Amino acid sequence: MTTSRAARRFARLLLLAFPREFRARFGDDLADAIVDRLAPARRTGRPAALAGWLRVGIDTVASGLAERRAAARHRGAPVRSDRIPTRRGTLMRSLATDVRGAWRALVRRPAFLFTAAAMLAVGLGANTTLFAIVDATVIRPLPFERADRIVLIWTGRYPDGSGAVNSIPDYLDWRERSRSFQAIAAYNISLGTLTGEGDPVELHGSIVTPGFFDVLEARPLLGRVFTEADATDTANRPILLSHGLWTRRFHADPGVVGRLITLAGQPRRVIGVMPADLMHPEPYWYRTADYWSPVRITGTMATDRGARRFRVIARLADGVTLAAARAEMETIGARLAEEHPETNAGAPLVVLPLKEQLVGDTRPIFWLFLTAALLILLLACANVVNLHVARTSRRRMELAVRAALGASRWALGRQVLFEGAMVGVAGGLLSVFVAWLLVPVVVARAPVALPGLESAAVNARVLGYAFGLSMIAGLLCGAWPGLRVARRRGAAVPGAFSRQTDGPAATRARSMLVLAEVALATPLVVGALLLVQTLVHLQHIDPGFDPTHALSFRLTLSGDRYADAAARVAFFEDLQDRLAAVPGHTAAGIVSSLPMGGLNNTASPVTAEPGPDGDARQVNAGFRMASAGYFAAMGMTVVRGAVFAPGDRDRAVINEELARALWGDANPLGRRLKVGNGSASAFEVSGVVRGVRHARLTQPAEPEVFLPYRTDTWSTMTVVVRTSGDPAPQMDVARSIVRDLDGSVPLVDDRLLTDVVSAGWERWSFGALAALLFGTIGVALAAGGTFAVLSWLVAARSREIGIRLALGATPGGVGRLVLWQSLLPTLTGCAIGAVGAAVLARAMRATLVGVSPLDPGAFAWAAAGLVVLSIAASWIPARRAMRVDPAHSLRSA
């Protein structure tokens, strides 16, 4: 008697435990299922075989006895009308049964549950983290009352798209002539040193017109806000404190209102404290102001339309649309251009929503990252589907028994679907933990200070998003395996499950999974390569100066000691002399605003004196107050002439861009120019320097003029020191020299020039790092999916492979066959993914610098890398196929 016959007889014996009706209906098929379940035990040693047969016998007898009890319970029992199940009740009980069955099936295989949930947690965690950031910065409104009604008004735009600041006379005309705004105000950044309240500290503040807080509809926590009288109150010089400054320096003392404090060496009377959630609406520099003080409109400030230094903010009146306000301001701007052609011609007014101004240029980046995270999630879902399909293939016996016990094929499919949903919920719970860890990291390392970013957290809305996305992902993971089970022919017949193996259709389905994973990974890899190329390009951009071996810091002189310009000149000259005399220092200089340092003096009209042809050209240019040593300290290249001497007052240095704009190709040396409208003094051009990328690294050099700082010595200046060696240790030396000169002057914003330049590509560095992370995860998931699919295919076709080898096929040929089964869907997936990558790359156009969105190198390297990884992932399954034992395959046939 063969072992197979013994198994068949043993199965028939076990069937006696089932009721006669059950045996008549399902006996043959259930016997086949029991024989299949005994097959693995028959191939082991005698002790293990006996244990296996015993386990199968106990399980089968227990199922049979349970079926007998169920039949006896229902045989002849009267049906009570109150127990007739309703359609809704039947459905609910059926769903509850499916859910319980799905949960029991998962807990019996915790390794599958953990692996699948961990895969989903990778994609769900990335999505949840990014949604928390997007929710806080893009979706959530700004922390103002009716924030969507607040706009900023600019006098045109600069080449980089940022708004051009305004003059006070223009602002006064807009306030008088416009009817579209409920309130309108002007403001500008302000720096001041706080003394007398502990160590001197530089504060970031703002000077505002009285209607500023009416625009924001902000109410003070203590005291009051400014009135029109405060703008002319020179006796008290009122000031408002931020909540942060109030708590840090004044220990949240309510008695601070009415006190006199010393700011910038001047007594200021505190009239109020603003609430903690008040954000300063500054689009270009800091978003948190320490104080606010009223603008004093005096002298030429009220008449000089060329002195454009102020932002203008307004609140739309009730019932007025943004389009109507823009139309009205365009009309007002056109009239002012006619009335004042020398200053207002060619400067169209731009009205932008505050939200767009503060968030607009970063919104596309976050949406792109969210798209990449969704691709990661789809990749994870594809891998979980693969695991799910493999698991249902190994559960034929279980599904066959359930079908034999009366479960319909759709009930079996629903259970598999619910298993996927539960995996999604488990992945969602893990993703919330991942997001809880990652959100603070992203907030701390974000390269831009987005409004609301500091409040990003895993809140109720983020939890709802994570739950909804995890349910969708879980249902996606369970839908296809559940549908395969439900649509399988003969699903209700156990024998169909017991004998049937996955055929060509299943093989093609698994190959489609590989194709889909590669197609999803391709855009991620292409996007990462494009951003990396952008970062490399940015690092090779010449900023126009030499950032190596140089350091910088900022000083603000305040108080009666430096009220006189001569005192400020004396301090800075003494400081430069001492810094230049230090061994290892090669040059030292000062400037009013450092390139890429956050401050920028722009939009000052520069007029060339009329030449022989009587033509006087005028160009809006950036202006810097600088010392003679600044150019050498910055490592700037002098193209023509020479920089001004230390004692010069009537000479100027211009860059090549301004020289071309004013005089074309003619020699500018010795020519004279005026800076600002109504300027009486003219400056002789003594030298021309190469243009410096002042505003940002991605913006080309613009016209610029450098004037001797003796002509207008500002209280706040940036000091630059060039060293022959490593500049980092010299920062302490510079700090010591400043302390010796005046211990009350705070040294702030101390940085190496290399750090100043690297900050110019910090945003792209952050993006490239995130893209590389997404690309790496995508490639890893795609490679892992390919490996899993091919491993399953080799295991499922081991009998076929053995027969091929027995019939004369070579191991090398079998290995090539397996490799080709991965290579073909990989190549197809790369082709399909390239189309998606092209769409994504075009959406990334605004974030790319120096590289085409359709760069062929990025696409070629992405495809080559994915093909190589696919081959590497296929190598182990191919070697396993080459080592299949033909004799064993023939014996088990």
Coordinates of N, CA, C and O in Angstrom, one line a residue, residues 154-301:
W154 N 2.3 96.7 -3.4 CA 3.7 96.9 -3.8 C 3.7 97.8 -5.0 O 2.8 97.8 -5.9
T155 N 4.8 98.6 -5.1 CA 5.0 99.4 -6.3 C 5.8 98.6 -7.3 O 7.0 98.8 -7.5
G156 N 5.2 97.7 -8.0 CA 5.8 96.8 -8.9 C 6.5 95.7 -8.3 O 6.3 95.4 -7.1
R157 N 7.3 95.0 -9.1 CA 8.0 93.8 -8.6 C 9.4 93.8 -9.0 O 9.8 94.3 -10.1
Y158 N 10.3 93.1 -8.2 CA 11.7 93.0 -8.6 C 11.8 91.8 -9.6 O 10.9 91.0 -9.7
P159 N 12.9 91.6 -10.2 CA 13.1 90.5 -11.2 C 12.8 89.1 -10.5 O 12.4 88.2 -11.2
D160 N 13.1 88.9 -9.2 CA 12.9 87.6 -8.6 C 11.4 87.4 -8.2 O 11.1 86.4 -7.7
G161 N 10.5 88.4 -8.5 CA 9.1 88.2 -8.2 C 8.7 88.8 -6.9 O 7.5 88.9 -6.7
S162 N 9.6 89.2 -6.1 CA 9.3 89.8 -4.8 C 8.7 91.3 -5.0 O 9.0 91.9 -6.0
G163 N 7.9 91.7 -4.1 CA 7.3 93.0 -4.3 C 8.3 94.2 -4.0 O 9.2 94.1 -3.1
A164 N 8.1 95.3 -4.7 CA 9.0 96.5 -4.5 C 8.3 97.4 -3.5 O 7.1 97.6 -3.6
V165 N 9.1 97.8 -2.6 CA 8.6 98.6 -1.4 C 8.1 100.0 -1.9 O 8.4 100.4 -3.1
N166 N 7.5 100.7 -1.0 CA 6.8 101.9 -1.4 C 7.3 103.1 -0.6 O 8.0 103.0 0.4
S167 N 6.9 104.3 -1.1 CA 7.3 105.6 -0.4 C 6.1 106.0 0.4 O 4.9 105.7 0.2
I168 N 6.4 106.9 1.4 CA 5.4 107.4 2.3 C 4.4 108.3 1.5 O 3.2 108.2 1.7
P169 N 4.9 109.2 0.6 CA 3.9 110.0 -0.1 C 2.9 109.2 -1.0 O 1.8 109.5 -1.0
D170 N 3.4 108.1 -1.6 CA 2.5 107.2 -2.3 C 1.5 106.6 -1.4 O 0.3 106.5 -1.7
Y171 N 2.0 106.2 -0.2 CA 1.0 105.6 0.8 C 0.0 106.6 1.2 O -1.2 106.2 1.3
L172 N 0.4 107.8 1.4 CA -0.6 108.8 1.9 C -1.6 109.1 0.8 O -2.8 109.3 1.1
D173 N -1.2 109.1 -0.5 CA -2.2 109.3 -1.6 C -3.1 108.1 -1.7 O -4.3 108.2 -2.0
W174 N -2.6 106.9 -1.5 CA -3.4 105.7 -1.6 C -4.5 105.7 -0.5 O -5.7 105.4 -0.7
R175 N -4.1 106.1 0.7 CA -5.0 106.2 1.8 C -6.1 107.2 1.6 O -7.3 107.0 2.0
E176 N -5.8 108.3 0.9 CA -6.7 109.4 0.7 C -7.7 109.0 -0.5 O -8.9 109.3 -0.4
R177 N -7.1 108.4 -1.5 CA -7.9 108.2 -2.8 C -8.7 106.9 -2.9 O -9.7 106.8 -3.6
S178 N -8.2 105.9 -2.2 CA -8.8 104.5 -2.3 C -10.1 104.4 -1.5 O -10.2 105.0 -0.4
R179 N -11.0 103.6 -2.0 CA -12.3 103.3 -1.3 C -12.4 101.8 -1.1 O -13.5 101.4 -0.6
S180 N -11.5 101.1 -1.5 CA -11.6 99.6 -1.4 C -11.2 99.0 -0.1 O -11.4 97.8 0.2
F181 N -10.6 99.8 0.7 CA -9.9 99.3 2.0 C -10.6 99.9 3.2 O -10.9 101.1 3.3
Q182 N -10.9 99.0 4.1 CA -11.4 99.4 5.4 C -10.3 100.1 6.3 O -10.6 101.0 7.0
A183 N -9.1 99.6 6.1 CA -8.0 100.2 6.8 C -6.7 100.0 6.0 O -6.6 99.0 5.3
I184 N -5.8 100.9 6.1 CA -4.5 100.8 5.3 C -3.4 101.4 6.2 O -3.6 102.4 6.9
A185 N -2.2 100.8 6.1 CA -1.1 101.2 7.0 C 0.2 100.9 6.3 O 0.3 100.0 5.4
A186 N 1.2 101.6 6.7 CA 2.6 101.4 6.2 C 3.5 100.9 7.4 O 3.2 101.3 8.6
Y187 N 4.5 100.1 7.1 CA 5.4 99.6 8.2 C 6.7 99.3 7.5 O 6.8 99.1 6.3
N188 N 7.7 99.1 8.4 CA 9.1 98.7 8.0 C 9.8 98.1 9.1 O 9.4 98.2 10.3
I189 N 10.8 97.3 8.8 CA 11.5 96.6 9.9 C 12.4 97.7 10.6 O 12.7 98.8 10.1
S190 N 12.7 97.3 11.9 CA 13.5 98.3 12.7 C 14.4 97.4 13.6 O 13.9 96.4 14.1
L191 N 15.6 97.9 13.9 CA 16.5 97.3 14.8 C 16.8 98.2 15.9 O 17.0 99.5 15.7
G192 N 16.9 97.7 17.1 CA 17.3 98.6 18.3 C 17.9 97.8 19.4 O 17.6 96.6 19.6
T193 N 18.8 98.4 20.1 CA 19.4 97.7 21.3 C 18.7 98.1 22.6 O 18.6 99.3 22.9
L194 N 18.3 97.1 23.3 CA 17.6 97.3 24.6 C 18.7 97.3 25.7 O 19.4 96.3 25.8
T195 N 18.7 98.4 26.4 CA 19.7 98.5 27.5 C 19.0 98.8 28.8 O 17.8 99.2 28.8
G196 N 19.7 98.6 29.9 CA 19.1 98.9 31.2 C 18.2 97.9 31.8 O 17.6 98.0 32.9
E197 N 18.0 96.7 31.0 CA 17.1 95.6 31.5 C 17.9 94.3 31.4 O 17.5 93.4 30.8
G198 N 19.1 94.3 32.0 CA 20.0 93.2 31.9 C 21.1 93.5 30.8 O 21.4 94.6 30.5
D199 N 21.6 92.4 30.3 CA 22.6 92.6 29.2 C 22.0 93.2 28.0 O 20.9 93.0 27.7
P200 N 22.8 94.1 27.3 CA 22.3 94.7 26.1 C 22.0 93.6 25.1 O 22.7 92.6 24.9
V201 N 20.9 93.8 24.4 CA 20.4 92.8 23.4 C 19.8 93.5 22.2 O 19.1 94.5 22.4
E202 N 20.1 93.1 21.0 CA 19.5 93.6 19.8 C 18.1 93.1 19.6 O 17.9 91.8 19.7
L203 N 17.1 93.9 19.4 CA 15.8 93.5 19.2 C 15.3 93.8 17.7 O 15.8 94.7 17.1
H204 N 14.5 92.9 17.3 CA 13.9 93.0 16.0 C 12.5 93.6 16.2 O 11.6 93.1 16.8
G205 N 12.3 94.8 15.6 CA 11.0 95.4 15.7 C 10.4 95.9 14.4 O 10.9 95.5 13.3
S206 N 9.5 96.8 14.5 CA 8.8 97.4 13.4 C 8.3 98.8 13.7 O 7.8 99.0 14.8
I207 N 8.5 99.7 12.7 CA 7.9 101.0 12.8 C 6.6 101.0 12.0 O 6.6 100.5 10.8
V208 N 5.5 101.5 12.5 CA 4.2 101.3 11.9 C 3.4 102.6 11.9 O 3.7 103.5 12.8
T209 N 2.5 102.8 11.0 CA 1.6 103.9 11.1 C 0.4 103.5 12.0 O 0.2 102.3 12.2
P210 N -0.3 104.5 12.5 CA -1.3 104.1 13.5 C -2.4 103.1 13.1 O -2.9 102.4 14.0
G211 N -2.7 103.0 11.8 CA -3.7 102.1 11.4 C -3.3 100.7 11.3 O -4.1 99.8 10.9
F212 N -2.0 100.4 11.6 CA -1.5 99.0 11.4 C -2.3 97.9 12.1 O -2.6 96.9 11.5
F213 N -2.6 98.2 13.4 CA -3.3 97.1 14.2 C -4.8 97.1 13.8 O -5.4 96.1 14.1
D214 N -5.3 98.2 13.2 CA -6.7 98.1 12.7 C -6.7 97.2 11.5 O -7.7 96.5 11.3
V215 N -5.7 97.2 10.7 CA -5.6 96.3 9.5 C -5.6 94.8 10.0 O -6.4 94.0 9.5
L216 N -4.8 94.5 11.0 CA -4.7 93.2 11.5 C -5.9 92.8 12.4 O -6.1 91.6 12.8
E217 N -6.7 93.8 12.9 CA -7.7 93.6 13.8 C -7.2 92.9 15.1 O -7.8 92.0 15.6
A218 N -6.0 93.4 15.5 CA -5.4 92.9 16.7 C -5.6 93.8 17.9 O -5.5 95.0 17.8
R219 N -5.9 93.2 19.0 CA -6.2 93.9 20.3 C -5.1 93.6 21.3 O -4.6 92.5 21.4
P220 N -4.7 94.6 22.1 CA -3.6 94.4 23.0 C -4.0 93.5 24.2 O -5.2 93.5 24.6
L221 N -3.0 92.8 24.7 CA -3.3 92.0 25.9 C -3.3 93.0 27.1 O -4.1 92.8 28.0
L222 N -2.5 94.0 27.1 CA -2.4 95.0 28.1 C -2.3 96.4 27.5 O -1.7 96.5 26.4
G223 N -2.9 97.4 28.1 CA -2.8 98.7 27.6 C -3.6 99.0 26.3 O -4.7 98.5 26.2
R224 N -3.0 99.7 25.4 CA -3.7 100.1 24.2 C -2.7 100.1 23.0 O -1.5 99.9 23.2
V225 N -3.3 100.3 21.8 CA -2.5 100.4 20.6 C -2.3 101.9 20.2 O -2.8 102.8 20.9
F226 N -1.6 102.1 19.1 CA -1.3 103.5 18.8 C -2.5 104.3 18.3 O -3.4 103.7 17.7
T227 N -2.5 105.6 18.5 CA -3.4 106.5 17.9 C -2.7 107.5 17.0 O -1.4 107.5 17.0
E228 N -3.4 108.3 16.3 CA -2.8 109.3 15.5 C -1.9 110.3 16.3 O -0.8 110.7 15.8
A229 N -2.2 110.5 17.5 CA -1.4 111.5 18.3 C -0.1 110.9 18.7 O 0.9 111.6 18.9
D230 N 0.0 109.5 18.7 CA 1.3 108.9 19.1 C 2.4 109.1 18.1 O 3.6 109.1 18.4
A231 N 2.0 109.3 16.8 CA 3.0 109.5 15.8 C 3.7 110.9 15.9 O 4.8 111.0 15.4
T232 N 3.2 111.8 16.7 CA 3.8 113.1 16.9 C 4.2 113.3 18.3 O 4.7 114.4 18.6
D233 N 4.1 112.3 19.2 CA 4.4 112.5 20.6 C 5.9 112.3 20.8 O 6.4 111.1 21.0
T234 N 6.7 113.3 20.7 CA 8.1 113.2 20.8 C 8.6 113.2 22.3 O 9.7 112.9 22.6
A235 N 7.7 113.6 23.2 CA 8.0 113.6 24.6 C 8.0 112.2 25.2 O 9.0 111.8 25.9
N236 N 7.0 111.4 24.9 CA 6.9 110.1 25.5 C 7.5 109.0 24.6 O 7.9 108.0 25.0
R237 N 7.4 109.2 23.2 CA 7.9 108.2 22.3 C 7.3 106.8 22.6 O 8.0 105.9 23.1
P238 N 6.0 106.6 22.5 CA 5.4 105.4 22.9 C 5.9 104.2 22.1 O 6.3 104.2 21.0
I239 N 5.7 103.0 22.8 CA 6.2 101.7 22.2 C 5.3 100.6 22.7 O 4.8 100.7 23.8
L240 N 5.0 99.6 21.8 CA 4.3 98.4 22.2 C 5.3 97.2 22.3 O 6.2 97.1 21.4
L241 N 5.1 96.4 23.3 CA 6.0 95.2 23.4 C 5.3 94.0 22.9 O 4.0 93.8 23.1
S242 N 6.1 93.0 22.4 CA 5.5 91.7 22.1 C 5.4 90.9 23.3 O 6.0 91.2 24.4
H243 N 4.5 89.9 23.3 CA 4.3 89.0 24.4 C 5.7 88.3 24.8 O 6.0 88.1 25.9
G244 N 6.4 87.9 23.7 CA 7.7 87.2 24.0 C 8.7 88.1 24.7 O 9.3 87.6 25.7
L245 N 8.8 89.3 24.3 CA 9.8 90.2 25.0 C 9.3 90.6 26.4 O 10.1 90.6 27.3
W246 N 8.0 90.7 26.5 CA 7.4 91.0 27.9 C 7.7 89.9 28.8 O 8.1 90.2 30.0
T247 N 7.6 88.6 28.4 CA 7.9 87.5 29.3 C 9.4 87.3 29.5 O 9.9 87.0 30.6
R248 N 10.2 87.5 28.4 CA 11.7 87.2 28.6 C 12.4 88.3 29.4 O 13.2 87.9 30.3
R249 N 12.1 89.5 29.1 CA 12.9 90.6 29.7 C 12.2 91.3 30.9 O 12.9 91.9 31.7
F250 N 10.9 91.2 30.9 CA 10.2 91.9 32.0 C 9.4 91.0 32.9 O 8.5 91.4 33.7
H251 N 9.6 89.6 32.7 CA 9.0 88.6 33.6 C 7.5 88.7 33.7 O 6.9 88.5 34.7
A252 N 6.9 89.1 32.6 CA 5.4 89.2 32.5 C 4.8 90.1 33.5 O 3.7 89.8 34.1
D253 N 5.5 91.1 33.8 CA 5.0 92.1 34.9 C 3.9 93.0 34.3 O 4.2 93.8 33.3
P254 N 2.7 92.9 34.8 CA 1.6 93.8 34.3 C 1.9 95.3 34.5 O 1.4 96.1 33.8
G255 N 2.8 95.6 35.4 CA 3.1 97.0 35.7 C 4.1 97.6 34.7 O 4.5 98.7 34.8
V256 N 4.4 96.8 33.6 CA 5.3 97.4 32.6 C 4.7 98.5 31.8 O 5.3 99.4 31.3
V257 N 3.3 98.5 31.7 CA 2.6 99.5 31.0 C 2.8 100.8 31.8 O 2.5 101.0 32.9
G258 N 3.3 101.8 31.0 CA 3.6 103.1 31.6 C 5.0 103.3 32.0 O 5.4 104.5 32.3
R259 N 5.8 102.2 32.0 CA 7.2 102.3 32.3 C 8.0 102.9 31.2 O 7.7 102.8 30.0
L260 N 9.2 103.5 31.5 CA 10.1 104.0 30.5 C 11.2 102.9 30.4 O 11.7 102.4 31.4
I261 N 11.5 102.6 29.1 CA 12.6 101.7 28.8 C 13.5 102.4 27.9 O 13.2 103.4 27.3
T262 N 14.8 101.9 27.8 CA 15.8 102.5 26.9 C 16.0 101.6 25.7 O 16.5 100.5 25.8
L263 N 15.6 102.1 24.5 CA 15.8 101.4 23.3 C 16.5 102.3 22.3 O 16.1 103.4 22.1
A264 N 17.6 101.8 21.8 CA 18.5 102.5 20.8 C 19.0 103.8 21.5 O 19.1 104.9 20.9
G265 N 19.2 103.7 22.8 CA 19.7 104.9 23.6 C 18.7 106.0 23.9 O 19.0 107.0 24.4
Q266 N 17.4 105.7 23.5 CA 16.4 106.7 23.7 C 15.3 106.2 24.7 O 15.0 105.0 24.6
P267 N 14.8 107.0 25.6 CA 13.7 106.6 26.5 C 12.4 106.4 25.7 O 12.0 107.2 24.9
R268 N 11.8 105.3 26.0 CA 10.5 104.9 25.3 C 9.5 104.5 26.4 O 9.8 103.7 27.3
R269 N 8.3 105.0 26.2 CA 7.2 104.7 27.2 C 6.4 103.6 26.7 O 5.8 103.7 25.6
V270 N 6.3 102.5 27.5 CA 5.5 101.3 27.1 C 4.0 101.7 27.3 O 3.6 102.1 28.4
I271 N 3.2 101.5 26.2 CA 1.8 101.8 26.3 C 0.9 100.5 26.2 O -0.3 100.6 26.4
G272 N 1.6 99.4 25.9 CA 0.8 98.2 25.8 C 1.6 96.9 25.5 O 2.8 97.0 25.2
V273 N 1.0 95.8 25.7 CA 1.6 94.5 25.4 C 0.7 93.7 24.4 O -0.5 93.6 24.7
M274 N 1.2 93.3 23.3 CA 0.4 92.5 22.3 C 0.3 91.1 22.7 O 1.1 90.5 23.4
P275 N -0.7 90.4 22.2 CA -0.9 88.9 22.6 C 0.1 88.0 22.0 O 0.8 88.4 21.0
A276 N 0.2 86.8 22.5 CA 1.3 85.9 22.2 C 1.1 85.4 20.7 O 2.1 85.0 20.1
D277 N -0.1 85.3 20.2 CA -0.3 84.7 18.9 C -0.2 85.7 17.8 O -0.5 85.4 16.6
L278 N 0.2 86.9 18.1 CA 0.2 87.9 17.0 C 1.5 87.7 16.2 O 2.6 87.8 16.7
M279 N 1.3 87.5 14.9 CA 2.4 87.3 14.0 C 2.7 88.6 13.2 O 1.8 89.2 12.8
H280 N 4.0 88.9 13.1 CA 4.3 90.1 12.4 C 4.3 89.8 10.9 O 4.9 88.9 10.4
P281 N 3.5 90.5 10.1 CA 3.3 90.2 8.7 C 4.4 90.6 7.8 O 4.2 91.3 6.8
E282 N 5.7 90.2 8.1 CA 6.8 90.6 7.3 C 7.1 89.5 6.3 O 7.4 88.4 6.7
P283 N 7.1 89.8 5.0 CA 7.3 88.7 4.0 C 8.7 88.3 3.7 O 8.9 87.3 3.2
Y284 N 9.7 89.1 4.1 CA 11.0 88.9 3.7 C 12.1 88.6 4.8 O 13.1 88.0 4.5
W285 N 11.8 89.1 6.0 CA 12.8 89.0 7.0 C 12.3 88.2 8.2 O 12.1 87.0 8.1
Y286 N 12.0 88.8 9.3 CA 11.6 88.0 10.5 C 10.1 88.1 10.6 O 9.4 89.1 10.2
R287 N 9.5 87.0 11.2 CA 8.0 86.9 11.4 C 7.6 87.2 12.8 O 6.4 87.3 13.1
T288 N 8.6 87.4 13.7 CA 8.3 87.7 15.1 C 9.0 89.0 15.5 O 10.2 89.1 15.5
A289 N 8.2 90.0 15.7 CA 8.7 91.3 16.1 C 8.7 91.4 17.6 O 7.8 90.9 18.3
D290 N 9.8 92.0 18.2 CA 9.9 92.2 19.6 C 9.1 93.5 20.1 O 8.7 93.6 21.2
Y291 N 9.0 94.4 19.2 CA 8.3 95.7 19.6 C 7.8 96.4 18.3 O 8.1 96.0 17.2
W292 N 6.9 97.3 18.6 CA 6.3 98.2 17.5 C 6.4 99.6 18.0 O 6.1 99.9 19.2
S293 N 6.8 100.5 17.1 CA 6.8 101.9 17.5 C 6.2 102.7 16.3 O 6.3 102.3 15.2
P294 N 5.6 103.9 16.6 CA 5.0 104.7 15.5 C 6.0 105.3 14.6 O 7.0 105.8 15.0
V295 N 5.6 105.4 13.3 CA 6.4 106.1 12.3 C 6.2 107.6 12.5 O 5.1 108.1 12.6
R296 N 7.3 108.3 12.5 CA 7.3 109.8 12.6 C 7.5 110.3 11.2 O 8.6 110.3 10.7
I297 N 6.5 110.8 10.5 CA 6.6 111.3 9.1 C 7.0 112.8 9.2 O 6.1 113.6 9.4
T298 N 8.3 113.0 9.0 CA 8.8 114.4 9.1 C 9.7 114.6 7.9 O 10.2 113.7 7.2
G299 N 9.9 115.9 7.6 CA 10.9 116.3 6.6 C 10.6 115.8 5.3 O 9.5 115.8 4.8
T300 N 11.7 115.3 4.6 CA 11.5 114.9 3.2 C 10.8 113.5 3.1 O 10.4 113.1 2.0
M301 N 10.6 112.8 4.2 CA 9.9 111.6 4.2 C 8.5 111.7 3.6 O 8.0 110.9 2.9

